[in-house]
mmCIF file of C-alpha atoms in Angstrom:
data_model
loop_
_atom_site.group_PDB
_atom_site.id
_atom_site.type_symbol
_atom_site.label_atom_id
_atom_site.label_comp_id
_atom_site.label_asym_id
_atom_site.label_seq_id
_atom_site.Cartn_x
_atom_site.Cartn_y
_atom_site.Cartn_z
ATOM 1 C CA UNK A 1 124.409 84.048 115.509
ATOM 2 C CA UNK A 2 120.405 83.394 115.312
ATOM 3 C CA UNK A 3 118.333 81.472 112.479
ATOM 4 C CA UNK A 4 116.813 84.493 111.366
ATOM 5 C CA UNK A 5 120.770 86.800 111.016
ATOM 6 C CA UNK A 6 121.887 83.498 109.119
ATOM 7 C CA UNK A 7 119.060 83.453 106.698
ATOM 8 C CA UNK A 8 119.129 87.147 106.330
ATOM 9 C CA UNK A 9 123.068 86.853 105.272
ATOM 10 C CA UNK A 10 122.312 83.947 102.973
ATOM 11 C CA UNK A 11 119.285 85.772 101.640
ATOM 12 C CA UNK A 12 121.878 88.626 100.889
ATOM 13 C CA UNK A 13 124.302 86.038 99.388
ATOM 14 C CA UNK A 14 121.999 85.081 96.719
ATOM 15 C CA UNK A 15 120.996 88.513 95.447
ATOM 16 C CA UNK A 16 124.633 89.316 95.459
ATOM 17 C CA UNK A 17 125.039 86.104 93.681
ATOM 18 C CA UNK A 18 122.555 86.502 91.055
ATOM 19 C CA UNK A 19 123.360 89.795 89.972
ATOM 20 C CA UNK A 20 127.347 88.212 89.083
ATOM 21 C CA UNK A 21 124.947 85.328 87.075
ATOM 22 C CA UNK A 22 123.394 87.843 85.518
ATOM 23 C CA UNK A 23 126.293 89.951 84.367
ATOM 24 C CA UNK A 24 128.150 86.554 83.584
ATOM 25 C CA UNK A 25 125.237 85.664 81.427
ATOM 26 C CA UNK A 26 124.928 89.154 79.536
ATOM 27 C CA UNK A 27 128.990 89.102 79.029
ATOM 28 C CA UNK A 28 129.625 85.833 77.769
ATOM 29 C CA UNK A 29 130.392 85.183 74.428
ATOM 30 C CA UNK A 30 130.374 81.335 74.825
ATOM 31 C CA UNK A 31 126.976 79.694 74.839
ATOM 32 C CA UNK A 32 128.143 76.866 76.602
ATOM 33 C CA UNK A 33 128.848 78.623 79.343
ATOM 34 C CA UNK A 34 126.158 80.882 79.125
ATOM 35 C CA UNK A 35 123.897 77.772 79.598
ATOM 36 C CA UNK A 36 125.818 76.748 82.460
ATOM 37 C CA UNK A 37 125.423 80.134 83.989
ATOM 38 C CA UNK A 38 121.990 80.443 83.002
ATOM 39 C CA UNK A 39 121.678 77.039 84.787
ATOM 40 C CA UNK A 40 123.031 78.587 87.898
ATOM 41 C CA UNK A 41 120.829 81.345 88.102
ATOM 42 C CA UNK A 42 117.543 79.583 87.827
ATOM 43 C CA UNK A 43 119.012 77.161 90.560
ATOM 44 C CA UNK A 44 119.732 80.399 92.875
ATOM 45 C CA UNK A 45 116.474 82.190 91.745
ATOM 46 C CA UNK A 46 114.892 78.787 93.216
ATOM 47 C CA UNK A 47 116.915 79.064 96.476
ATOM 48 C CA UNK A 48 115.879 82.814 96.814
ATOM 49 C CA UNK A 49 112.478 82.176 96.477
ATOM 50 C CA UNK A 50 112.847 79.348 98.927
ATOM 51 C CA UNK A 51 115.041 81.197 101.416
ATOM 52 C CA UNK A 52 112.222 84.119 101.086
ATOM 53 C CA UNK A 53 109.304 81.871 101.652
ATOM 54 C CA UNK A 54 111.298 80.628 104.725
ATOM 55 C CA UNK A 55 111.527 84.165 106.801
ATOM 56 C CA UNK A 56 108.296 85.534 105.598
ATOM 57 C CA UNK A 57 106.538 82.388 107.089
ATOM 58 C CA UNK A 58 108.410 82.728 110.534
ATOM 59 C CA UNK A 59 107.834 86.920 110.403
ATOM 60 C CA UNK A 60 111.510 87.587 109.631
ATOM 61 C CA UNK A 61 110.866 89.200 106.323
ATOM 62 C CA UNK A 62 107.776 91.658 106.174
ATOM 63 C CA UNK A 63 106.571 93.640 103.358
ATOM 64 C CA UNK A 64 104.689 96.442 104.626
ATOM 65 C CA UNK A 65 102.172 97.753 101.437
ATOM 66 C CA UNK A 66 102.572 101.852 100.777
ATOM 67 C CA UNK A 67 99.754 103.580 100.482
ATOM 68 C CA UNK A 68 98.763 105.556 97.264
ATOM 69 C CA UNK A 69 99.189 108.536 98.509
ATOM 70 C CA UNK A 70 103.020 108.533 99.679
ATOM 71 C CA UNK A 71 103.618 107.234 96.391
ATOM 72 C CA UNK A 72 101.836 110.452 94.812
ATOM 73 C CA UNK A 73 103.968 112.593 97.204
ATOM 74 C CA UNK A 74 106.924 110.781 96.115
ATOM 75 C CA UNK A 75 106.608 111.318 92.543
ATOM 76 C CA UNK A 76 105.492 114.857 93.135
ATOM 77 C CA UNK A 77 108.948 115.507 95.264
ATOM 78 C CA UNK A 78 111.041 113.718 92.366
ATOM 79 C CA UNK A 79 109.516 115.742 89.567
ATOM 80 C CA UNK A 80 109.985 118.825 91.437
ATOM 81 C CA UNK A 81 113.730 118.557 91.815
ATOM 82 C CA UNK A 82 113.973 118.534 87.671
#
């Protein structure tokens, strides 16, 4: 396994990981351990942002900007099929 599979599967744990935060946070009905929870999502939020800053600065995550007009054609399509 390379650096750049790893950090892609860790990147992937922590989105997975912060959406079960999230829902933890919206279903408890203890504030205690909402704060813990709350807590442990800032502290994963940190380590995503980290983790992302990571690949993007050794070209292992891109973001590749749309242009305006496949946007327009995309909302055009969607509002056509209602």
């Amino acid at each position: 396994m390379n650096d750049k599979l790893i950090m892609e599967n860790y990147l992937l744990l922590l989105k997975n990981t912060t959406d079960l935060y999230v829902h933890g946070i919206l279903e408890s009905s203890n504030e205690s351990s909402r704060l813990v929870l709350k807590e442990c999502l800032d502290n994963t939020l940190n380590s995503q942002e980290n983790t992302y800053n990571e690949m993007t600065k050794y070209g292992w995550y891109q973001i590749n900007n749309i242009e305006r007009s496949q946007i327009e054609t995309t909302v055009s399509n969607l509002q056509s099929k209602n």
